[in-house]
Coordinates of C-alpha atoms and ligand atoms in Angstrom, one line a residue:
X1 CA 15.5 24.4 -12.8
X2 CA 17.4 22.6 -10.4
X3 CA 17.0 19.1 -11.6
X4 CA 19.1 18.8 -14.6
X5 CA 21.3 15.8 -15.3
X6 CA 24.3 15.7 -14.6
X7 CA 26.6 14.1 -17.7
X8 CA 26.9 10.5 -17.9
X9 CA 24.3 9.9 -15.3
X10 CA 22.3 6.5 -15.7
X11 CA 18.9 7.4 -17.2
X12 CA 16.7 5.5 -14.9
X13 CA 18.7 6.4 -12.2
X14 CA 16.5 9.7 -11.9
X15 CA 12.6 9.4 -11.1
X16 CA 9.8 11.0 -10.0
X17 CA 7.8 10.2 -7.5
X18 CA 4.0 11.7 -8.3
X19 CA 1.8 12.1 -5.0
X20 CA 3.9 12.8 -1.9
X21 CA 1.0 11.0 0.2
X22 CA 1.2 8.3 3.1
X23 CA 2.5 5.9 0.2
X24 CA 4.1 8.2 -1.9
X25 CA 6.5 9.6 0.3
X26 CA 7.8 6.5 1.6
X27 CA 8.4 5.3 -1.7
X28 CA 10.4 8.8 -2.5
X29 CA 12.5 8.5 0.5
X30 CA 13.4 4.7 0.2
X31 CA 14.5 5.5 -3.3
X32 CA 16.5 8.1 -2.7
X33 CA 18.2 6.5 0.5
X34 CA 19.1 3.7 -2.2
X35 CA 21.0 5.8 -4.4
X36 CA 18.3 6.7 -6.8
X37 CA 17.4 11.3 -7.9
X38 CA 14.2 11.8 -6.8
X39 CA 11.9 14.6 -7.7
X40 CA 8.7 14.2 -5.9
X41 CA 6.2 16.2 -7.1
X42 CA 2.8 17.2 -5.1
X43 CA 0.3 19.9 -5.0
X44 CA 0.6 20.5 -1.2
X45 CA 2.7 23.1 -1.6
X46 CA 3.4 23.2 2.8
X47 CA 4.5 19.7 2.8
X48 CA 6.9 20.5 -0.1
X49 CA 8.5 23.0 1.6
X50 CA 8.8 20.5 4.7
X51 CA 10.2 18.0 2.8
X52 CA 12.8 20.1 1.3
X53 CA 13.7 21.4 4.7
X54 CA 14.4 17.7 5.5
X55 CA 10.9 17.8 7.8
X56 CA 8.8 14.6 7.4
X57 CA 4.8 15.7 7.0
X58 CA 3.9 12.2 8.4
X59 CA 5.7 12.3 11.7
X60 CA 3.8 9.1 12.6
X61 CA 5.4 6.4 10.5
X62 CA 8.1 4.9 11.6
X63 CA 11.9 5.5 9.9
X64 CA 10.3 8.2 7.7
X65 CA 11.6 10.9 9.6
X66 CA 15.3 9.5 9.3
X67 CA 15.0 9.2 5.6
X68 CA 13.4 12.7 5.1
X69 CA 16.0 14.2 6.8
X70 CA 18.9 12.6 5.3
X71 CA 18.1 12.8 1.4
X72 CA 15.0 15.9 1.7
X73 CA 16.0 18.9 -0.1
X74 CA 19.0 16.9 -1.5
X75 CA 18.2 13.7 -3.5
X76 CA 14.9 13.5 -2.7
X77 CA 13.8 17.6 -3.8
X78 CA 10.0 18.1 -3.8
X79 CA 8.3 19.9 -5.9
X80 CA 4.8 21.7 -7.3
X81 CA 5.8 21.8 -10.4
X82 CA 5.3 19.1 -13.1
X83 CA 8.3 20.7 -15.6
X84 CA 11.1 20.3 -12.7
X85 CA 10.3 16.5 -13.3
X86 CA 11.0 16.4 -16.9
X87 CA 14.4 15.5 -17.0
X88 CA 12.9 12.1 -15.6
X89 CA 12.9 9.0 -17.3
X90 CA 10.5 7.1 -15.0
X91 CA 7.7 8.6 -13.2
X92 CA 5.4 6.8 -10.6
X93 CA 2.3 7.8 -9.8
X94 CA 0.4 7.8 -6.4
X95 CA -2.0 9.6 -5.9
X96 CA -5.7 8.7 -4.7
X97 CA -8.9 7.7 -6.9
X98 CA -11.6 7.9 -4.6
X99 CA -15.7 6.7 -5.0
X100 CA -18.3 9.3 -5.7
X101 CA -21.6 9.3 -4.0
X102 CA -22.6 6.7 -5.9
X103 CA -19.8 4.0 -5.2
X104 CA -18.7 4.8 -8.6
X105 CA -14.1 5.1 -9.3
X106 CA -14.4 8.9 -9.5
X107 CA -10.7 9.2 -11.5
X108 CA -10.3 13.1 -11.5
X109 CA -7.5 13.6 -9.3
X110 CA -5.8 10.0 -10.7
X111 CA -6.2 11.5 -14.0
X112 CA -5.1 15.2 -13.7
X113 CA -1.8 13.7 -12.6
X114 CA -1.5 11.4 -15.7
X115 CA -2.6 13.8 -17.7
X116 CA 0.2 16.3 -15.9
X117 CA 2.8 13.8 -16.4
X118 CA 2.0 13.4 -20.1
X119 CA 2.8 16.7 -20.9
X120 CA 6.6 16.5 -18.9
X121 CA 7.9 12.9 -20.0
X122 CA 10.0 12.4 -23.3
X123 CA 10.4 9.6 -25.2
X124 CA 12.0 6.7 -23.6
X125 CA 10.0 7.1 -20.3
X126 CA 8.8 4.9 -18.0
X127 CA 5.4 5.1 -16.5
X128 CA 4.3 3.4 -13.6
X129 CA 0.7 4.0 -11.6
X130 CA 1.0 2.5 -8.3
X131 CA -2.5 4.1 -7.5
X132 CA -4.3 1.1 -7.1
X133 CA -7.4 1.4 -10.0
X134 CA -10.0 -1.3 -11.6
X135 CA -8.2 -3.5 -13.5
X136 CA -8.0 -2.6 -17.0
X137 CA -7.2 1.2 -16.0
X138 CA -3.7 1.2 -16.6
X139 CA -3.5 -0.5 -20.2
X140 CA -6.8 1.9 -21.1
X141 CA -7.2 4.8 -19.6
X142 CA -4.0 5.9 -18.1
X143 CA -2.7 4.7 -22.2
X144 CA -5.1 7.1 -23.6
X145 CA -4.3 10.4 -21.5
X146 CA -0.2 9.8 -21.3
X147 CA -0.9 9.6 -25.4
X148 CA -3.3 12.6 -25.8
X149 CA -1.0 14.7 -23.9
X150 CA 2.1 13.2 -24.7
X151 CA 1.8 12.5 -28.7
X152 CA 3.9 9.3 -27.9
X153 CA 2.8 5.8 -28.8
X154 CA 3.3 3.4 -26.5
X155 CA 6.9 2.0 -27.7
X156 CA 8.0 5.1 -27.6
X157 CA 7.3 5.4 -24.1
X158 CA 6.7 2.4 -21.3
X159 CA 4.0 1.9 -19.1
X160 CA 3.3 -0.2 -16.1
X161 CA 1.6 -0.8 -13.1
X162 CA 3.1 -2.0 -10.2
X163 CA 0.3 -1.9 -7.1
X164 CA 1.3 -0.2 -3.8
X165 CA 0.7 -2.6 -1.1
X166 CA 2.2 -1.3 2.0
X167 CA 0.2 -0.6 5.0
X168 CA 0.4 2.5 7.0
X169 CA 2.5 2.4 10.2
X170 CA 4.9 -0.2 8.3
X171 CA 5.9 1.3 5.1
X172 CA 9.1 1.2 5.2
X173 CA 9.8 -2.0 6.8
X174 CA 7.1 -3.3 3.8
X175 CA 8.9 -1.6 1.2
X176 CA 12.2 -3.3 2.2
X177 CA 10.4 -6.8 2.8
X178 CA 7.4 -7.5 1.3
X179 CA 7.1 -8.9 -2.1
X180 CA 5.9 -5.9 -4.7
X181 CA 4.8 -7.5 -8.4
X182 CA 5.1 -5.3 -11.3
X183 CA 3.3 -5.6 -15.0
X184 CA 3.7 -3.9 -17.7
X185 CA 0.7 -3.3 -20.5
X186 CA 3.1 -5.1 -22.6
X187 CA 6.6 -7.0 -22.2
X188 CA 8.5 -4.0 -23.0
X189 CA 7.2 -2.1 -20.8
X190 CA 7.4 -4.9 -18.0
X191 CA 10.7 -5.5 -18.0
X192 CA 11.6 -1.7 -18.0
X193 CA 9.4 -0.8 -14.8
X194 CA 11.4 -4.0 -13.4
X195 CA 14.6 -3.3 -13.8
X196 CA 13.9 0.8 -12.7
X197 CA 12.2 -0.8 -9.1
X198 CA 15.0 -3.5 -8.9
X199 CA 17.3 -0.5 -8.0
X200 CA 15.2 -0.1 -4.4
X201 CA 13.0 -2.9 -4.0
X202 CA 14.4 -5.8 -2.9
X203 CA 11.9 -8.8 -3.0
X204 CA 10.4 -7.8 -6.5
X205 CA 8.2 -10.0 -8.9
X206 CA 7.4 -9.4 -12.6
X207 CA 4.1 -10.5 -13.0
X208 CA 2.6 -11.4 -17.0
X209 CA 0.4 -7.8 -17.4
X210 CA -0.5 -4.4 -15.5
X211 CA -3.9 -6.0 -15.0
X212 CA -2.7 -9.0 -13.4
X213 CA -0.7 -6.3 -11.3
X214 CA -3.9 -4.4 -11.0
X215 CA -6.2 -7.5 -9.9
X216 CA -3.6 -8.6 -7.4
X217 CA -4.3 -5.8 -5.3
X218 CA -8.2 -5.0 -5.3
X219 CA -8.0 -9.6 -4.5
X220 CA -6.3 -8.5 -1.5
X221 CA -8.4 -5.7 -0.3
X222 CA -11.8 -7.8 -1.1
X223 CA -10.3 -11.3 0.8
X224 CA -10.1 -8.7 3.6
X225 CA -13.0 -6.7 3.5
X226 CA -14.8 -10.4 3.3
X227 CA -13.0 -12.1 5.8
X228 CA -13.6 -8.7 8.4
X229 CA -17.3 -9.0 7.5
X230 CA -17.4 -12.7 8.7
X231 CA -15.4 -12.4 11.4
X232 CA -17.7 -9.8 12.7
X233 CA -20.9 -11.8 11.6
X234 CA -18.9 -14.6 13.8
X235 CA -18.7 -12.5 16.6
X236 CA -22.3 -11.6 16.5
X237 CA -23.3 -15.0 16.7
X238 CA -21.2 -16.1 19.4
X239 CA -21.9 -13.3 21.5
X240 CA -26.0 -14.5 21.0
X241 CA -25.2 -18.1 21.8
X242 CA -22.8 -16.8 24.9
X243 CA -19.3 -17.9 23.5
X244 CA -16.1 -16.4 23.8
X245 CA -15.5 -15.3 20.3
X246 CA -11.4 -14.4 20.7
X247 CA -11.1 -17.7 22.7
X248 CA -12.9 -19.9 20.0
X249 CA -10.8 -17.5 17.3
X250 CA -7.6 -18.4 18.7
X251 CA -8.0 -22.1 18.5
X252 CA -9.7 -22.2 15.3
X253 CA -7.0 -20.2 13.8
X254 CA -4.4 -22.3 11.4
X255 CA -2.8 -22.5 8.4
X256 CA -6.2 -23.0 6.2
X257 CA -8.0 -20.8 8.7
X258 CA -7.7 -17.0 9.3
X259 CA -10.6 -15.8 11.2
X260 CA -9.9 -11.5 10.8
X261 CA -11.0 -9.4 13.6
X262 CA -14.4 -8.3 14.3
X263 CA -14.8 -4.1 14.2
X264 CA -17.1 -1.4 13.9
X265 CA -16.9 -1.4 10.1
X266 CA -14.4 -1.2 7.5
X267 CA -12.3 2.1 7.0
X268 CA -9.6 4.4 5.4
X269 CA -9.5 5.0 2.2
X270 CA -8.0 1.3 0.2
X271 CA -10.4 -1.9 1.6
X272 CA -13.7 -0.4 1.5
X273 CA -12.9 1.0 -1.5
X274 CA -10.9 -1.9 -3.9
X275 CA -14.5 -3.9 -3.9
X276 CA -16.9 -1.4 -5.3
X277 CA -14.0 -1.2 -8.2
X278 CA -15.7 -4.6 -9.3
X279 CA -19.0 -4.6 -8.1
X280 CA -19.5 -1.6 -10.4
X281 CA -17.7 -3.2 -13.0
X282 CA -19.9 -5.9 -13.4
X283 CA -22.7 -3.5 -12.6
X284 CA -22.2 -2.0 -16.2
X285 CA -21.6 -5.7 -17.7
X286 CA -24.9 -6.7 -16.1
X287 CA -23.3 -9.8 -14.3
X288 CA -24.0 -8.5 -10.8
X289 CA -24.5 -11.8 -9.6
X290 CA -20.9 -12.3 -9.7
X291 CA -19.8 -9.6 -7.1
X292 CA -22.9 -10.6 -4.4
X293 CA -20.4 -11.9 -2.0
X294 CA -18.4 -8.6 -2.5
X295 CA -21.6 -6.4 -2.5
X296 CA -23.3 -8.6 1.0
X297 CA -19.6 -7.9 2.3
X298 CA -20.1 -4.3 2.0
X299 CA -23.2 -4.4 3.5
X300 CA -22.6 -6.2 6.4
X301 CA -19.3 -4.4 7.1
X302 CA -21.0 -1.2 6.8
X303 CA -24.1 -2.3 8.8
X304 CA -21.6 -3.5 12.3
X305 CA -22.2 0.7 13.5
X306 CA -25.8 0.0 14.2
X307 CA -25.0 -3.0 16.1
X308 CA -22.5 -1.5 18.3
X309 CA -24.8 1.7 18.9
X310 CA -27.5 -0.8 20.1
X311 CA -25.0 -2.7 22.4
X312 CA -23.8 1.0 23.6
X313 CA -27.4 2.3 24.3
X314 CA -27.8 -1.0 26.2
X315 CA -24.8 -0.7 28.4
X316 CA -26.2 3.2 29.1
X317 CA -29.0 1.9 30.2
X318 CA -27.2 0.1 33.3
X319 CA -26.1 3.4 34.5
X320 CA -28.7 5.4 37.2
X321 CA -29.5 8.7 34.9
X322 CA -31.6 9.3 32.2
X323 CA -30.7 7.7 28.9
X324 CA -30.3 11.1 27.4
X325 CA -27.8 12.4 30.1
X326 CA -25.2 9.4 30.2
X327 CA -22.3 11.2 28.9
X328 CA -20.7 8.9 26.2
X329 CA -17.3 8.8 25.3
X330 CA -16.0 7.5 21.7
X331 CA -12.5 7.0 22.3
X332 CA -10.7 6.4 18.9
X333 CA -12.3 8.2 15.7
X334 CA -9.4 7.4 13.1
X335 CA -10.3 4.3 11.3
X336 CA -7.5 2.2 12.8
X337 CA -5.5 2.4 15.7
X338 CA -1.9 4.9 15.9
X339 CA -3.0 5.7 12.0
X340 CA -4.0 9.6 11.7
X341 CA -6.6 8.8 8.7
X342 CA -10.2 9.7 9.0
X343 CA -11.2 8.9 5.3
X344 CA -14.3 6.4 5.3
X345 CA -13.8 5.9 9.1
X346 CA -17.0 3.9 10.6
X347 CA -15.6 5.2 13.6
X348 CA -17.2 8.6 13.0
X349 CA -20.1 7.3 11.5
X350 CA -21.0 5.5 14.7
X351 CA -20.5 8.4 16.5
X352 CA -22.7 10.8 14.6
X353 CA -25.1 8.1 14.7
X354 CA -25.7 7.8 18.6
X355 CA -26.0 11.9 18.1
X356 CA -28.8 12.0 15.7
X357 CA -30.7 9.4 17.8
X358 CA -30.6 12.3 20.5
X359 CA -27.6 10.7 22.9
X360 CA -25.1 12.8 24.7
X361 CA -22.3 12.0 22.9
X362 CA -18.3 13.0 23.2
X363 CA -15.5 12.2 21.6
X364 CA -11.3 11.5 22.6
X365 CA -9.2 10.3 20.2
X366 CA -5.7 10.3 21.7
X367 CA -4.4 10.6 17.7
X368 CA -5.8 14.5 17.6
X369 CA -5.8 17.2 20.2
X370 CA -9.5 18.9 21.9
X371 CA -9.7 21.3 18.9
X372 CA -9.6 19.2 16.0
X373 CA -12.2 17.1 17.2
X374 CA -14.4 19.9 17.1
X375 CA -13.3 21.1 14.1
X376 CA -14.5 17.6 13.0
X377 CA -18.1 18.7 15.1
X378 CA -17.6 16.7 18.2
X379 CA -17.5 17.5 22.0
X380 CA -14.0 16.6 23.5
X381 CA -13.7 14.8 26.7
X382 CA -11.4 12.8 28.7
X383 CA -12.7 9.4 29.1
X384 CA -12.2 9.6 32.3
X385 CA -14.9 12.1 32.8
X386 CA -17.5 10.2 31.0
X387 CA -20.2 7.7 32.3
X388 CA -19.5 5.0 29.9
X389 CA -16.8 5.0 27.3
X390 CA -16.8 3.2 24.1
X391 CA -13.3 1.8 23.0
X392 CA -13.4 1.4 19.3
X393 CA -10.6 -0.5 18.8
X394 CA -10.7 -3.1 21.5
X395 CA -14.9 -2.7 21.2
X396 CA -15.0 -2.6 25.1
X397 CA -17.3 -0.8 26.2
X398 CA -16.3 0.7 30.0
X399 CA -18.6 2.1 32.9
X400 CA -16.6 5.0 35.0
X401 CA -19.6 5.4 37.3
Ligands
LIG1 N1 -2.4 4.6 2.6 C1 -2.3 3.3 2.4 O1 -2.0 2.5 3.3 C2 -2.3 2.7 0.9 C3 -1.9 1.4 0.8 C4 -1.9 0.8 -0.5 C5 -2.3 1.6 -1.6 N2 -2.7 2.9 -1.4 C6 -3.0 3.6 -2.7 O2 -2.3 4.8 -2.6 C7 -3.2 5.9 -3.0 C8 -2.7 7.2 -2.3 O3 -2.8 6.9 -1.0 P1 -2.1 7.8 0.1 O4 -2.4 7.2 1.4 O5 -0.7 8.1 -0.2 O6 -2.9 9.2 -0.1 P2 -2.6 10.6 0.6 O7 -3.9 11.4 0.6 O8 -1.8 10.4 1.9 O9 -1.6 11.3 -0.4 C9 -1.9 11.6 -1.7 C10 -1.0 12.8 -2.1 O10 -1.2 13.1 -3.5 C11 -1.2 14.5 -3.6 N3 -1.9 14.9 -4.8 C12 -3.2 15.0 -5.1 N4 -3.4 15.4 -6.3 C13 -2.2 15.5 -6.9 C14 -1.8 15.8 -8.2 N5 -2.6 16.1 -9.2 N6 -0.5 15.9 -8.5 C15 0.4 15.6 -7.5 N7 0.1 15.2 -6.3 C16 -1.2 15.2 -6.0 C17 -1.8 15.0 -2.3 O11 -1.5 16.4 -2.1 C18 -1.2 14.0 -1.3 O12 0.0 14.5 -0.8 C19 -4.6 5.4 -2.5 O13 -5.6 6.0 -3.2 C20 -4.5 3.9 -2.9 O14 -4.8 3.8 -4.2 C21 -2.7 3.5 -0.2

């Protein structure tokens, strides 16, 4: 094994990073560049071989690449393998938990890497899931598998959760600035997670539990999942009354008043996501009532596709062919703009959409090259060559002919 400890070395001054994702990697490579072992452990087996050749799998964030380069294969050394981690003392967990059909948290990845870690870690460890989980999750059911796997009590082992909150396309810059709160199930634990993330994270906060830790995050998500669902029932309504919803936005706009974006829906794989983590919560405690904003949110956010297919079947209509022979273009699948993540993208869904209803629909995306899109079953086109092309992002809608 090529992680042992070297003698004298500062316990927490070795970690492991669990989940070499968009969020996971970032956090590997800033913690390394500070100083900090790193043993980053993921499944992927390809992008731990990049990783170690000092390669960055994610190309498209910004000051990765630097940081992969510099410390990959040498303090930052990825890994398949749980055991090469178990020299570490704290271990931080990132990896998705994702919704079943249903809406419901469907844990079985989250908890195959708990689990994972609770076989490697010794006493004295620190545990930190960064994965962001209904609140409650941490101090429960992450406790429960570390301990069935482990045969530590907490005490003799730490846990905490400390919620990722970076965005993708400014991780880095996020991880250096923006404030990141950490909780531990109990004070113990607390104050260890601190004083392991104090050693990369600059503008850190220790916050009074992991479910404080855990609520911050899933209040962010639903303030914005909210806030795009009435911006885009805002737009609706001024574009029926004839106003110029940016213009009226940009006024209206102040301190007390931030108007979000309209869009075709809500995406990627955190903000649609964080609300169903309490609606179905209070599902199971029969107190629905409380989550209806959350739940009309959803609704709404996930209804803006058929309005935009109406508005695009309208402006098809202005062209001189019949409706079934405009060629459309749907330029920008991804979720969000520059971000290579299709997960939960309404942008496909809108797509697919104007297909079933029998249009003749193509797609550009200038984030993935002719034969990925039709690996993802779509027609490629330029959008120069279409009759009309739908702009996802800027939800312009342009005639060529
Ligand atoms: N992407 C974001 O902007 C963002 C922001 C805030 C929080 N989050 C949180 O981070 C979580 C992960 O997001 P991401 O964007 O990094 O996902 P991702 O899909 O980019 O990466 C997840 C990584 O985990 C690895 N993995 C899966 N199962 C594993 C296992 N058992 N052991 C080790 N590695 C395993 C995968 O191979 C992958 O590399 C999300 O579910 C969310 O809770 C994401």
């Amino acid at each position: 094994m090529w992680c042992m400890r070297v003698g004298g070395e500062n316990i927490e001054d070795m970690i492991s990073v669990v989940g070499l994702g968009r969020v996971g990697l970032p956090i590997a490579a800033v913690a390394a560049d500070a100083g900090l072992e790193v043993v980053g452990v993921d499944v992927d087996e390809k992008k731990v071989k990049m990783i170690n050749r000092g390669e960055n799998p994610i190309p498209e964030e910004p000051h990765l690449s630097e940081l992969v380069r510099a410390h990959g294969g040498n303090r930052l050394k990825a890994t398949t393998s749980y055991d090469d981690a178990s020299e570490c003392d704290a271990f931080i967990i990132i990896v998705p938990l994702l919704l079943d059909d249903n809406h419901t948290p469907d844990t079985s990845i989250f908890e195959d890497a708990v689990r994972s870690v609770g076989r490697v870690m010794k006493k004295g460890a620190v545990v930190v899931v960064e994965t962001t989980v209904p609140p409650g999750t941490t101090e429960n059911l992450v406790r429960k598998w570390l301990e069935e796997e482990s045969g530590l009590k907490l005490g003799e082992y730490y846990l905490a959760h400390s919620p990722e909150r970076i965005m993708t396309g400014y991780s880095i810059s996020r991880l250096k600035e923006f404030p990141k709160v950490v909780g531990g199930v109990d004070e113990q634990s607390g104050i260890k997670a601190f004083e392991i993330y104090k050693k990369f994270i600059p503008n850190l906060h220790l916050v009074s539990s992991a479910r404080v830790a855990e609520f911050i995050k899933i209040m962010e998500g639903c303030y914005r999942d909210v806030n795009i669902a009435l911006a885009s029932e805002l737009f609706k309504l001024a574009n029926e009354l004839g106003i110029d919803f940016h213009e009226a936005r940009k006024y209206a706009n102040h301190e007390y008043c931030h108007v979000h974006l309209p869009s075709t829906g809500v995406g990627g794989h955190c903000i649609p996501v964080y609300p169903w983590f309490l609606i179905k919560e209070m599902e199971k405690r029969e107190r629905l009532n409380y989550a209806r904003l959350l739940r009309t949110a959803r609704e709404l956010n996930d209804e803006m596709v058929n309005y935009w297919a109406e508005r695009i079947v309208l402006e098809c209509k202005k062209i001189n062919k019949p409706l079934k022979e405009v060629k459309i273009c749907i330029k920008g699948l991804t979720f969000r703009k520059g971000v290579r993540e299709l997960n939960h993208s309404r942008n496909i869904v809108l797509a697919k959409l104007l297909m079933n209803n029998g249009l003749n629909v193509f797609v550009y995306d200038e984030m993935f090259n002719k034969e990925k899109i039709e690996e993802l079953g779509f027609r490629w086109i330029e959008p120069k060559d279409a009759d009309i092309v739908f702009d996802t992002f800027e939800l312009r809608t342009i005639l060529n002919k």
